[in-house]
Coordinates of C-alpha atoms in Angstrom, one line a residue:
Chain A
M1 CA -6.5 16.5 -21.1
I2 CA -3.6 18.0 -19.7
K3 CA -5.5 19.3 -16.6
S4 CA -6.7 16.3 -15.7
L5 CA -3.5 14.2 -16.3
S6 CA -1.8 17.0 -14.2
K7 CA -4.1 15.9 -11.3
Y8 CA -1.8 12.7 -11.2
F9 CA 1.0 14.2 -11.5
S10 CA 4.0 12.8 -9.3
W11 CA 5.8 15.5 -7.3
I12 CA 8.4 12.9 -6.5
A13 CA 8.7 12.5 -10.1
I14 CA 9.1 15.8 -10.8
A15 CA 11.4 16.2 -8.4
T16 CA 13.6 13.4 -9.4
F17 CA 13.3 15.0 -12.8
C18 CA 14.6 18.2 -11.9
M19 CA 17.2 16.8 -9.7
A20 CA 18.2 14.6 -12.8
L21 CA 17.7 17.2 -15.6
P22 CA 18.1 20.9 -14.7
A23 CA 17.5 22.1 -18.0
Y24 CA 14.6 20.3 -18.4
S25 CA 11.4 22.1 -19.6
Q26 CA 8.5 22.3 -17.3
E27 CA 6.2 23.1 -20.2
E28 CA 6.3 19.3 -21.4
T29 CA 3.4 17.0 -19.5
I30 CA 4.6 13.7 -18.2
Q31 CA 1.9 11.1 -18.2
I32 CA 2.6 9.3 -14.9
K33 CA -0.1 8.1 -12.9
K34 CA 0.6 7.1 -9.3
P35 CA -1.5 4.9 -7.5
G36 CA -3.6 6.9 -5.9
V37 CA -6.5 5.0 -5.4
I38 CA -4.9 1.5 -5.8
T39 CA -8.3 -0.2 -6.3
D40 CA -9.5 1.9 -9.1
F41 CA -8.5 0.6 -12.3
T42 CA -5.4 2.8 -13.7
P43 CA -4.2 2.2 -17.3
P44 CA -1.1 1.3 -17.5
T45 CA 1.9 3.6 -18.8
P46 CA 3.1 3.1 -22.2
I47 CA 6.4 2.6 -23.0
V48 CA 8.3 1.8 -26.5
V49 CA 11.0 -0.6 -25.3
K50 CA 13.3 -1.6 -28.5
G51 CA 16.7 -3.5 -29.4
Y52 CA 16.5 -6.1 -26.9
S53 CA 16.3 -9.7 -27.6
G54 CA 15.4 -13.5 -26.2
E55 CA 15.7 -13.7 -22.3
V56 CA 16.7 -9.9 -21.6
A57 CA 13.6 -8.8 -23.9
K58 CA 11.3 -11.6 -22.0
V59 CA 12.6 -10.0 -18.3
L60 CA 12.0 -6.2 -19.3
N61 CA 8.3 -7.4 -20.8
F62 CA 7.8 -9.1 -17.7
D63 CA 9.3 -6.5 -14.6
L64 CA 7.8 -3.3 -16.6
T65 CA 4.5 -5.1 -16.9
V66 CA 4.0 -6.0 -13.3
M67 CA 5.1 -2.5 -12.1
G68 CA 2.4 -0.6 -14.3
F69 CA 4.0 -0.3 -17.7
K70 CA 2.6 -1.4 -20.9
E71 CA 4.9 -1.8 -24.1
V72 CA 3.6 -0.4 -27.3
E73 CA 4.7 -0.2 -30.7
E74 CA 6.7 2.8 -31.3
G75 CA 4.9 6.2 -31.8
G76 CA 2.6 4.8 -29.0
A77 CA 4.6 6.5 -26.4
Q78 CA 6.6 9.2 -25.1
Y79 CA 8.6 7.1 -23.1
T80 CA 11.6 5.1 -24.9
L81 CA 13.7 2.4 -23.6
S82 CA 16.3 1.5 -26.0
G83 CA 19.5 -0.4 -26.0
S84 CA 20.9 -3.7 -26.6
N85 CA 21.8 -6.9 -24.5
N86 CA 25.0 -7.8 -26.5
G87 CA 27.5 -9.3 -23.7
S88 CA 25.7 -7.0 -21.3
V89 CA 22.7 -5.2 -21.0
Q90 CA 22.5 -1.2 -22.2
G91 CA 19.8 1.0 -21.8
Q92 CA 18.8 4.5 -22.2
L93 CA 15.4 5.9 -21.3
S94 CA 14.1 8.9 -22.9
F95 CA 11.2 11.2 -22.9
G96 CA 10.6 12.3 -26.3
K97 CA 14.1 13.4 -27.4
T98 CA 15.3 14.1 -23.7
V99 CA 17.7 11.3 -22.5
I100 CA 16.8 10.9 -18.9
F101 CA 19.8 8.1 -18.4
S102 CA 21.9 6.1 -20.3
K103 CA 23.8 2.9 -18.6
V104 CA 25.5 -0.2 -19.1
Y105 CA 25.1 -3.0 -16.7
T106 CA 28.1 -5.4 -15.6
G107 CA 28.2 -8.4 -13.3
S108 CA 26.1 -11.1 -12.4
S109 CA 23.6 -12.8 -15.1
L110 CA 21.9 -10.8 -18.3
R111 CA 19.1 -11.7 -16.3
S112 CA 20.1 -9.7 -13.3
Q113 CA 21.2 -7.0 -15.4
A114 CA 17.9 -6.6 -17.0
H115 CA 16.2 -6.7 -13.6
R116 CA 18.3 -3.7 -12.7
L117 CA 17.5 -1.8 -15.9
A118 CA 13.8 -2.3 -15.4
D119 CA 14.0 -1.3 -11.8
E120 CA 16.1 1.9 -12.7
V121 CA 13.4 2.8 -15.2
V122 CA 10.8 2.3 -12.9
F123 CA 12.3 4.6 -9.9
K124 CA 13.2 7.3 -12.7
L125 CA 9.8 7.4 -13.7
T126 CA 7.8 6.8 -10.3
G127 CA 10.2 7.7 -7.5
V128 CA 9.5 4.3 -6.3
Q129 CA 11.8 1.5 -5.9
G130 CA 11.4 -1.2 -8.3
I131 CA 11.0 -4.8 -7.2
A132 CA 12.7 -6.4 -10.2
E133 CA 15.7 -7.3 -7.9
S134 CA 13.4 -8.8 -4.7
R135 CA 12.9 -12.5 -4.0
I136 CA 10.1 -14.9 -2.8
A137 CA 9.7 -18.0 -1.1
F138 CA 7.0 -20.7 -1.8
C139 CA 6.2 -24.3 -1.0
G140 CA 7.0 -26.7 -4.0
Y141 CA 4.9 -30.0 -3.7
N142 CA 3.0 -32.6 -5.1
I143 CA 0.2 -34.4 -3.3
L144 CA 0.5 -38.1 -3.5
G145 CA -2.2 -40.8 -3.6
G146 CA -2.4 -43.9 -1.3
G147 CA -2.6 -42.0 1.7
Q148 CA 1.0 -40.5 1.5
G149 CA -0.3 -37.0 0.8
K150 CA 2.1 -33.7 0.1
K151 CA 5.6 -34.2 -0.5
G152 CA 7.4 -31.0 -0.9
E153 CA 10.3 -28.3 0.2
I154 CA 10.4 -24.7 0.7
Y155 CA 12.1 -23.0 -2.2
V156 CA 13.5 -19.5 -2.6
S157 CA 13.7 -17.9 -6.0
D158 CA 14.0 -14.5 -7.8
F159 CA 10.4 -12.6 -7.7
D160 CA 9.4 -14.1 -11.2
G161 CA 10.2 -17.5 -9.8
Y162 CA 13.4 -18.0 -11.7
N163 CA 16.8 -19.2 -9.7
A164 CA 14.4 -21.3 -7.3
K165 CA 16.4 -23.5 -5.3
S166 CA 15.2 -25.7 -2.3
V167 CA 16.3 -24.5 1.1
T168 CA 15.1 -28.1 2.7
S169 CA 15.4 -31.2 1.6
D170 CA 13.0 -33.3 3.9
D171 CA 9.9 -34.9 1.5
V172 CA 7.4 -33.9 3.7
D173 CA 4.5 -31.8 4.0
V174 CA 6.1 -28.3 4.2
C175 CA 4.0 -24.7 4.5
D176 CA 3.5 -21.5 5.5
P177 CA 7.2 -19.9 4.5
C178 CA 7.8 -16.7 5.9
W179 CA 11.0 -14.1 5.7
V180 CA 12.6 -12.5 8.4
P181 CA 12.4 -8.8 7.3
G182 CA 15.6 -7.6 5.7
R183 CA 17.6 -11.1 6.4
L184 CA 18.3 -14.4 4.5
A185 CA 16.1 -16.4 7.3
M186 CA 12.9 -17.8 7.3
F187 CA 10.2 -19.6 9.4
Y188 CA 8.1 -22.2 8.3
T189 CA 5.9 -25.4 9.2
S190 CA 7.1 -28.5 8.4
Y191 CA 5.9 -32.0 9.6
K192 CA 9.3 -33.4 9.4
S193 CA 8.7 -34.6 13.3
V194 CA 5.2 -35.8 12.3
Y195 CA 3.3 -33.3 14.4
P196 CA 3.2 -29.9 12.7
R197 CA 5.8 -27.8 14.2
I198 CA 7.6 -24.0 13.2
F199 CA 11.2 -23.8 12.3
Y200 CA 13.4 -21.3 11.8
Q201 CA 16.3 -21.6 9.3
N202 CA 19.3 -19.3 8.6
L203 CA 19.5 -19.4 4.8
T204 CA 23.3 -18.1 5.0
S205 CA 24.5 -21.0 7.7
G206 CA 21.8 -23.5 6.8
E207 CA 21.2 -23.9 10.3
R208 CA 17.7 -24.4 11.6
R209 CA 16.0 -25.2 14.9
V210 CA 12.5 -25.6 16.2
F211 CA 10.6 -22.5 17.4
S212 CA 7.7 -23.7 18.6
S213 CA 6.5 -27.4 19.2
Y214 CA 3.3 -27.3 21.7
P215 CA 1.6 -30.1 21.4
G216 CA -1.3 -29.7 18.6
M217 CA -0.8 -27.2 15.8
N218 CA 2.1 -25.0 15.2
A219 CA 1.3 -23.2 11.9
G220 CA 1.1 -19.8 10.0
S221 CA 4.1 -18.2 11.2
A222 CA 4.5 -14.1 10.6
V223 CA 7.4 -12.3 11.7
S224 CA 6.8 -8.8 12.6
P225 CA 8.0 -5.8 10.4
D226 CA 10.4 -5.1 13.4
G227 CA 11.8 -8.5 13.1
T228 CA 11.3 -8.9 16.9
K229 CA 8.1 -11.0 17.1
V230 CA 6.4 -14.0 15.3
A231 CA 2.7 -14.5 15.0
M232 CA 1.6 -18.1 14.8
V233 CA -1.8 -20.1 15.4
L234 CA -1.5 -22.7 18.1
S235 CA -4.2 -25.0 19.3
R236 CA -2.7 -26.4 22.7
T237 CA -5.7 -24.8 24.9
G238 CA -8.1 -26.8 22.3
S239 CA -8.8 -24.4 19.9
S240 CA -6.7 -22.6 17.1
E241 CA -5.9 -19.3 18.3
I242 CA -3.5 -16.4 17.6
W243 CA -0.3 -16.7 19.6
V244 CA 3.0 -14.2 19.7
K245 CA 6.6 -15.2 20.8
D246 CA 9.7 -13.1 20.7
L247 CA 12.5 -14.2 18.3
S248 CA 14.7 -14.1 21.1
G249 CA 12.9 -16.6 23.0
G250 CA 10.6 -17.1 26.1
E251 CA 7.1 -18.0 26.1
A252 CA 4.3 -17.9 23.6
R253 CA 1.6 -15.4 24.7
Q254 CA -1.9 -16.1 23.6
L255 CA -3.7 -13.2 22.0
T256 CA -7.0 -14.5 21.5
T257 CA -9.4 -17.0 23.2
S258 CA -12.3 -16.8 20.9
A259 CA -11.1 -16.8 17.1
H260 CA -11.9 -20.8 17.3
Q261 CA -10.3 -21.6 14.1
A262 CA -8.0 -18.8 13.5
S263 CA -5.6 -18.7 10.5
G264 CA -3.3 -16.9 8.8
P265 CA -2.2 -14.1 10.8
C266 CA -0.4 -11.0 9.2
W267 CA 1.3 -7.9 10.5
S268 CA 0.9 -4.4 10.4
P269 CA 4.0 -2.5 9.3
D270 CA 4.3 -0.8 12.6
S271 CA 4.6 -4.2 14.1
S272 CA 1.6 -3.0 16.4
T273 CA -1.5 -4.9 15.1
I274 CA -2.0 -8.4 13.9
C275 CA -4.7 -9.2 11.0
F276 CA -6.2 -12.7 10.8
S277 CA -9.2 -15.0 10.1
A278 CA -11.4 -16.5 12.2
V279 CA -14.7 -18.4 12.5
V280 CA -16.9 -16.9 14.7
G281 CA -20.7 -18.0 15.0
G282 CA -20.1 -19.7 12.0
R283 CA -18.9 -17.1 10.0
T284 CA -15.6 -16.4 8.3
S285 CA -14.3 -13.0 8.7
L286 CA -11.0 -11.1 8.9
Y287 CA -10.2 -9.8 12.4
K288 CA -7.7 -7.4 14.2
V289 CA -6.1 -7.8 17.7
S290 CA -3.5 -5.7 19.3
A291 CA 0.1 -7.5 19.4
S292 CA -0.1 -6.4 23.3
G293 CA -3.3 -8.4 23.7
G294 CA -6.7 -6.9 24.0
G295 CA -10.2 -7.7 22.3
M296 CA -10.5 -9.0 18.8
E297 CA -12.0 -6.4 15.9
R298 CA -13.9 -7.4 13.0
V299 CA -12.5 -5.9 9.6
R300 CA -15.2 -5.5 7.2
T301 CA -14.8 -6.9 3.6
D302 CA -18.0 -5.6 2.4
G303 CA -19.3 -7.3 -1.1
V304 CA -17.3 -10.6 -0.9
G305 CA -17.5 -13.8 1.6
R306 CA -15.0 -15.9 3.4
P307 CA -12.0 -13.6 3.5
T308 CA -8.7 -15.8 4.6
E309 CA -5.2 -15.1 3.9
P310 CA -4.8 -11.5 4.8
D311 CA -1.6 -9.7 4.0
W312 CA -1.0 -6.1 5.0
S313 CA 0.7 -3.8 2.5
P314 CA 3.9 -2.4 3.5
D315 CA 2.9 1.3 2.9
G316 CA -0.1 0.3 5.8
K317 CA -2.8 1.3 3.5
W318 CA -4.1 -2.1 2.2
I319 CA -5.1 -5.5 3.0
A320 CA -5.4 -7.8 0.3
F321 CA -6.8 -11.3 1.0
T322 CA -8.6 -14.5 -0.6
S323 CA -12.4 -14.3 -0.7
Q324 CA -14.0 -17.7 -1.6
A325 CA -17.5 -18.2 -3.6
S326 CA -17.6 -20.6 -6.5
D327 CA -13.7 -19.7 -6.9
F328 CA -11.3 -18.0 -5.1
S329 CA -10.2 -14.4 -5.9
I330 CA -7.8 -11.8 -4.5
C331 CA -9.3 -9.0 -3.0
V332 CA -8.0 -5.6 -1.7
I333 CA -9.6 -3.4 1.1
P334 CA -8.5 -0.2 2.7
A335 CA -6.6 -1.3 6.0
S336 CA -9.0 0.0 8.2
G337 CA -11.8 -2.3 6.4
G338 CA -14.5 -1.5 4.0
S339 CA -15.7 -2.4 0.7
A340 CA -13.8 -5.1 -1.2
T341 CA -12.2 -4.8 -4.7
P342 CA -12.1 -8.1 -6.5
I343 CA -8.8 -8.2 -8.5
V344 CA -8.2 -11.4 -10.4
T345 CA -9.0 -15.3 -9.8
G346 CA -6.6 -16.5 -7.4
Q347 CA -5.7 -16.9 -3.7
D348 CA -2.9 -16.4 -1.1
P349 CA -1.4 -12.9 -2.1
S350 CA 1.8 -11.5 -0.5
W351 CA 2.5 -7.8 -1.3
A352 CA 5.8 -6.7 -2.9
P353 CA 8.0 -4.3 -0.9
N354 CA 6.3 -1.5 -3.5
S355 CA 3.0 -2.0 -2.2
R356 CA 1.2 -2.2 -5.5
T357 CA 2.4 -5.5 -6.7
L358 CA 1.1 -9.0 -5.3
V359 CA 2.6 -12.4 -5.9
Y360 CA -0.6 -15.0 -5.7
V361 CA -1.7 -18.8 -6.4
K362 CA -3.6 -19.8 -9.2
R363 CA -4.5 -23.0 -10.5
S364 CA -3.3 -24.0 -14.1
G365 CA -6.0 -26.2 -15.5
T366 CA -6.8 -29.0 -13.4
E367 CA -3.3 -30.0 -12.4
H368 CA -1.1 -27.3 -10.8
L369 CA -0.9 -24.5 -8.9
V370 CA 1.3 -21.7 -10.2
L371 CA 2.4 -18.6 -9.0
S372 CA 1.5 -15.3 -10.8
V373 CA 2.8 -11.5 -10.2
L374 CA -0.1 -8.8 -10.2
D375 CA 0.1 -5.1 -10.6
V376 CA -3.2 -4.4 -8.3
P377 CA -3.6 -0.7 -10.1
T378 CA -3.6 -1.9 -13.7
K379 CA -4.9 -5.4 -12.9
Q380 CA -1.8 -7.0 -15.2
Y381 CA -0.4 -9.9 -14.4
K382 CA 2.5 -12.4 -15.8
D383 CA 2.6 -16.1 -14.7
A384 CA 6.0 -16.8 -12.6
Y385 CA 8.3 -19.4 -13.9
R386 CA 7.2 -22.9 -12.0
V387 CA 9.4 -25.4 -10.3
T388 CA 8.0 -28.7 -12.3
G389 CA 9.1 -32.6 -11.7
N390 CA 8.1 -33.6 -8.3
H391 CA 7.1 -30.3 -6.8
S392 CA 5.0 -28.9 -9.6
N393 CA 2.6 -27.1 -7.5
N394 CA 3.9 -23.9 -6.5
S395 CA 2.0 -22.3 -3.5
Q396 CA 1.7 -20.0 -0.9
P397 CA 4.4 -17.2 -1.5
S398 CA 5.8 -15.0 0.8
W399 CA 7.5 -11.9 -0.7
A400 CA 11.0 -10.6 1.0
R401 CA 10.6 -7.3 2.2
Chain B
M1 CA 12.2 -60.2 -15.9
K2 CA 15.6 -60.2 -14.4
L3 CA 17.3 -58.3 -16.6
N4 CA 14.3 -55.6 -16.8
N5 CA 14.8 -55.1 -12.8
L6 CA 18.7 -54.9 -13.4
L7 CA 18.0 -52.3 -16.3
N8 CA 15.8 -50.4 -13.9
L9 CA 18.1 -50.3 -10.7
L10 CA 20.7 -49.1 -13.5
V11 CA 18.5 -46.3 -14.5
L12 CA 17.6 -45.6 -11.1
G13 CA 21.0 -45.3 -10.2
L14 CA 22.2 -43.1 -13.2
A15 CA 19.1 -40.8 -12.4
L16 CA 20.4 -40.6 -8.5
T17 CA 23.5 -39.7 -9.9
I18 CA 22.5 -37.1 -11.9
T19 CA 20.4 -35.8 -9.2
G20 CA 23.3 -36.0 -6.9
E21 CA 25.5 -33.7 -9.7
G22 CA 22.4 -31.1 -9.7
C23 CA 22.4 -30.5 -6.1
K24 CA 26.4 -30.1 -6.2
T25 CA 26.2 -27.8 -8.8
K26 CA 23.2 -26.0 -7.1
R27 CA 25.4 -25.8 -3.9
V28 CA 28.1 -23.3 -5.2
R29 CA 25.2 -21.1 -6.3
T30 CA 24.6 -17.8 -4.6
T31 CA 21.2 -15.9 -3.5
P32 CA 21.3 -12.1 -3.4
I33 CA 19.9 -10.6 0.0
P34 CA 16.2 -10.7 0.2
S35 CA 14.1 -7.8 -1.6
G36 CA 17.2 -6.5 -3.5
K37 CA 17.7 -3.8 -0.5
N38 CA 21.3 -2.9 -0.5
D39 CA 21.2 -1.7 3.1
V40 CA 20.4 -4.5 5.0
T41 CA 23.8 -5.3 6.0
D42 CA 27.1 -3.3 5.9
A43 CA 28.9 -6.2 4.3
N44 CA 27.0 -6.0 1.2
P45 CA 28.4 -3.1 -1.1
P46 CA 25.7 -1.2 -3.3
G47 CA 24.5 -3.1 -6.1
G48 CA 24.2 -6.1 -4.1
S49 CA 26.9 -8.2 -5.8
S50 CA 28.5 -9.4 -2.8
V51 CA 25.9 -12.3 -1.5
P52 CA 25.9 -14.6 1.2
S53 CA 25.8 -18.2 -0.2
I54 CA 22.6 -20.4 0.7
P55 CA 23.8 -24.4 1.0
I56 CA 21.1 -26.0 -0.7
N57 CA 19.2 -29.1 -0.1
N58 CA 20.9 -28.9 3.6
S59 CA 20.9 -32.6 4.2
N60 CA 22.8 -33.0 7.5
P61 CA 20.4 -34.3 10.0
I62 CA 19.5 -31.4 11.8
S63 CA 20.5 -31.5 15.5
L64 CA 17.4 -30.4 17.4
P65 CA 18.3 -28.1 20.2
P66 CA 16.7 -29.3 23.5
P67 CA 13.4 -27.5 23.7
V68 CA 13.8 -25.6 26.6
D69 CA 11.5 -22.9 26.3
N70 CA 8.6 -25.2 24.8
N71 CA 9.2 -28.6 26.0
P72 CA 5.8 -29.7 26.3
R73 CA 6.3 -31.7 29.5
N74 CA 7.5 -28.4 31.1
V75 CA 4.9 -26.1 29.9
D76 CA 3.4 -24.2 32.7
N77 CA -0.1 -23.4 31.5
T78 CA -1.4 -21.1 34.5
S79 CA -1.0 -18.1 31.8
V80 CA -3.4 -19.2 29.7
K81 CA -6.9 -17.8 30.4
N82 CA -9.2 -20.2 28.4
P83 CA -12.4 -21.8 29.1
D84 CA -11.6 -24.8 27.4
N85 CA -8.9 -25.3 29.9
T86 CA -10.0 -29.0 30.4
F87 CA -9.1 -30.1 27.1
Q88 CA -5.9 -28.3 26.5
L89 CA -3.2 -30.2 24.9
T90 CA -0.7 -31.5 27.7
K91 CA 1.6 -33.6 25.8
D92 CA 2.0 -35.4 22.4
H93 CA 3.5 -39.0 21.7
T94 CA 6.2 -38.1 19.4
G95 CA 8.5 -41.1 18.8
W96 CA 5.7 -43.8 19.5
N97 CA 4.6 -46.5 17.0
A98 CA 1.7 -45.6 14.9
N99 CA -0.6 -48.2 13.3
A100 CA -3.2 -46.8 11.3
D101 CA -4.9 -50.2 10.8
A102 CA -6.2 -50.8 14.1
L103 CA -9.0 -48.1 13.9
K104 CA -9.1 -47.8 10.2
A105 CA -13.0 -48.9 10.1
E106 CA -13.7 -45.8 12.5
I107 CA -13.0 -42.9 10.0
V108 CA -15.4 -40.1 11.2
Y109 CA -17.0 -38.2 8.1
F110 CA -17.8 -34.7 8.0
D111 CA -20.1 -32.0 6.3
F112 CA -18.5 -29.7 4.0
D113 CA -16.8 -26.8 6.0
K114 CA -18.1 -28.3 9.3
S115 CA -16.4 -29.4 12.4
A116 CA -19.6 -30.9 14.3
I117 CA -19.5 -35.0 14.8
R118 CA -22.6 -36.0 13.0
A119 CA -25.2 -38.2 14.8
S120 CA -24.3 -41.0 12.3
E121 CA -20.5 -40.9 13.3
T122 CA -20.8 -41.4 17.1
S123 CA -20.9 -45.3 16.9
K124 CA -17.5 -45.1 15.4
L125 CA -16.4 -42.8 18.3
E126 CA -17.8 -45.3 20.7
H127 CA -15.5 -48.1 19.0
V128 CA -12.5 -46.0 19.5
V129 CA -13.7 -45.2 23.4
E130 CA -14.0 -48.7 23.6
Y131 CA -10.8 -49.5 22.0
L132 CA -8.8 -47.2 24.1
K133 CA -10.4 -48.5 27.4
S134 CA -9.4 -51.9 26.8
N135 CA -5.9 -51.0 25.4
P136 CA -5.1 -48.8 28.4
E137 CA -1.6 -48.5 27.4
S138 CA -2.2 -47.0 24.2
A139 CA -2.6 -43.5 22.9
V140 CA -4.4 -42.1 19.8
R141 CA -3.6 -39.5 17.5
V142 CA -6.5 -38.0 16.0
E143 CA -5.6 -36.7 12.4
G144 CA -8.1 -34.1 10.7
N145 CA -8.7 -33.8 7.4
C146 CA -10.1 -31.3 5.0
D147 CA -11.5 -31.4 1.1
E148 CA -9.5 -29.2 -1.2
R149 CA -12.1 -26.5 -1.3
G150 CA -11.0 -23.7 1.2
T151 CA -7.5 -22.0 1.1
E152 CA -4.5 -23.9 2.4
Q153 CA -4.3 -21.8 5.8
Y154 CA -7.9 -22.2 6.4
N155 CA -8.3 -26.0 6.1
R156 CA -5.4 -26.4 8.4
S157 CA -7.1 -24.6 11.0
L158 CA -10.0 -26.8 10.0
G159 CA -8.4 -29.9 10.1
E160 CA -7.4 -29.3 13.5
R161 CA -11.0 -28.1 14.8
R162 CA -12.2 -31.8 13.4
S163 CA -9.4 -33.7 15.3
L164 CA -10.4 -31.0 18.4
A165 CA -14.1 -32.1 18.0
A166 CA -13.1 -35.9 18.3
R167 CA -10.7 -35.5 21.0
E168 CA -13.6 -33.7 22.9
Y169 CA -15.8 -36.9 22.4
L170 CA -13.4 -38.8 23.8
L171 CA -12.3 -36.8 26.8
N172 CA -16.2 -36.7 27.7
A173 CA -16.3 -40.4 27.4
G174 CA -13.5 -40.7 30.1
I175 CA -10.6 -40.7 28.3
A176 CA -7.4 -39.6 29.9
A177 CA -6.4 -36.0 28.1
T178 CA -2.9 -37.3 27.7
R179 CA -3.6 -40.3 25.8
V180 CA -5.3 -38.0 23.1
D181 CA -3.1 -36.0 20.2
T182 CA -4.3 -34.1 17.3
L183 CA -2.8 -33.3 14.0
S184 CA -4.4 -31.4 11.2
N185 CA -3.3 -32.2 7.3
G186 CA -5.5 -29.6 6.4
Q187 CA -6.0 -30.4 2.6
D188 CA -2.7 -32.3 2.4
K189 CA -3.6 -36.0 2.6
P190 CA -6.6 -36.8 0.7
A191 CA -8.0 -40.0 1.1
E192 CA -8.8 -39.8 -2.9
L193 CA -7.2 -37.8 -5.6
G194 CA -10.4 -36.7 -7.5
H195 CA -11.7 -33.1 -7.7
D196 CA -15.5 -34.1 -7.3
E197 CA -18.0 -34.8 -4.2
S198 CA -17.3 -38.2 -4.1
A199 CA -13.9 -37.8 -3.5
W200 CA -14.4 -34.5 -1.3
S201 CA -17.0 -36.6 1.0
K202 CA -14.2 -39.2 1.5
N203 CA -11.7 -36.3 2.3
R204 CA -13.5 -34.6 5.1
R205 CA -12.7 -36.8 7.8
D206 CA -10.8 -37.9 11.1
E207 CA -8.3 -40.6 11.0
F208 CA -7.5 -42.5 14.3
I209 CA -4.0 -43.7 14.7
V210 CA -3.3 -45.9 17.5
L211 CA -0.1 -45.0 19.2
T212 CA 2.1 -47.4 21.4
A213 CA 5.2 -46.5 23.3
P214 CA 8.4 -47.7 22.0
K215 CA 10.0 -50.7 23.6
P216 CA 12.7 -49.7 25.6

C-alpha cells in the first residue's frame, strides 16, 4: 500500500514540506496524488474540516471539492483543517499531530478570506497555486419569444459565480466573452449595432471600442496567452474561417481557407497554435493551424463525435471540448490528439489556471443553463451560483488566466 | 381600468427606482484582478487587496472610434486568397431601415445540421430575387438561424453558413453582391420557443429583411 502510494508522491509537495517543516519525519507517508494522468479517475484526497459554519463552511467545501479534496468525518483522514469564522477566518492545517500552518485572515469579506484559506491548503498540500481567488466571465441572458431573441449582458464574477456584476448594459445578443490574460479587460461579440461585431472593453475604465467589424460574422474572439493577438471567426470571404489580428491594430490575417464553418478558436499556451472546430466534408472535427499560417491539421478525438468548443489547458497537456451525441458531454484529449475521455454531461468548458479544474455549462432541468465547476481528475463538480431574473441562463464561461 | 394602469405605472416606476439604486450601489464595488494573481501589475501589493474598480453597467453611450483599420468600405481584399472571392462580403448596410414583413412569406427552412438549400425552398428564393429586381434601390439582409441542438459557437457558424448559402443563390441569380448582407443569430432567435421537432423545424431558417437607405 505504502509503496503503491509512494509512486504518486509529489516531490514538489515534499520540497514544500521540508522547507516549511525542517523537523518533519520522513518516515510518514503523505497521501497526495498529483494528477499524473488527468483522464484516469483519481480518488479525491480526504480531509477533515471542522469548526466552520454557514457561508464560510460552504465556501471551504466548494473550493476544496473542485480542487480534488473531499470532506470526510473525523478520523477518516490524516489531514485536518480546523478553525473558526468568528469575525474573521482562522485556519490551522495539520497532518496527524504536526501543524503545517496556522493563520488568521483579514480584510475584504469572509468569503474572500475563506477562499484564501482554501487556496493556502491546496498550495501547501499539492504545490500548485489554488484557483479560489480567480475569476470568470460569462453571458447572462434570456431568450424571449415573438422574434425578440436573446437579451443579455456580459458578466464577471468570482470563480464560483458569486459577486457577479454585469460589465455591459446593452440588452442585446452578446456572446463569446474572453479575458485578456492577466488584465482587467476583455473581448466579446455583441449585436449592439445590429451586425455581430467584436468589441474590446477595458473593465477598469469602462472604455470600449469596436475591434473587428468586417462585413458578415465577427465572433469567437480568443486572446493569445502572450496577450498580443486575437484569433476570431470571420465570414468576410464568403465562408467562416479563422483569422488573427494583433491587439495593437492593423489588418486581420486569414489563417484558414477551407474550414468553411470554423468556430470556437483557442490558443496553445506558447501562443504558436490555434485549435478550433470545423466542418469539412460534412464531418465536424477539431483542427489545428499555426498562428503564422500554413495548413490545417486534424486533431483526433477517438471515441466521440462532433467535437466543438475546444479549450487548451494552460500547462499545454490537454484539450477539453464539447462532444455531441444524444446529449452534450465535456471531454478531454491529450493536446496532440488521441483517445477522448468523456467526463460529465455539459458543454463549453474553460480551463482554470491550475490546468485541472474546468468551468462549463449544464442544463438545469429544461429551463436554465447554469455554470458548474469540475475537478477533472476526480470528476467532482459543484454548480456555481447563478445570476437569476432576466438573465437566468448563464453560459459561455471564460476563466481568467 | 384607468386606476389599474396608474397602479401599474407606479409599480413600474418603483421597480425602476429600486433597480437604479441597485446599480448605484454596485458601482462602488470593486473586483480583484483576474485569476487572483498578485503579480499582474506593480500597483497591486501581495494579497491582491488593492483593486481597480469596475464601473458597472457602463450606460454612457459609447463613442465608436472611426474604424480606420477595418472600415468595410476601405478594405482592400487583395491579400485574401479564397476560391470564393466572387462572393466576398464587401460592405453591409448599417443604419439602413429594416423591414421584416415584406418578405416574411419567403422564409427558407433547412434540414437538421445542414446548410444546403432544399429544392422545395428555391421558389421562395426566386421570389426574393424578383423582389430585389423590382426594387433596385433596396438591399436585403439574410438572417441565418439554427435550432437549439448544437453548441452555441458551432450554431453561430452554422447560421452564417445558411445565410451565405442563400446569398450565394441570390448572387448567382444576378443580384449584386453589394446588396446582400449576411447575419447569423445562431440559436439565439428562435421562431418558436419549444423543445421538440415541431419548434426546431421552424427555427432552422433564413429570414429576409428588406433594407432601404435612410432618408437624407
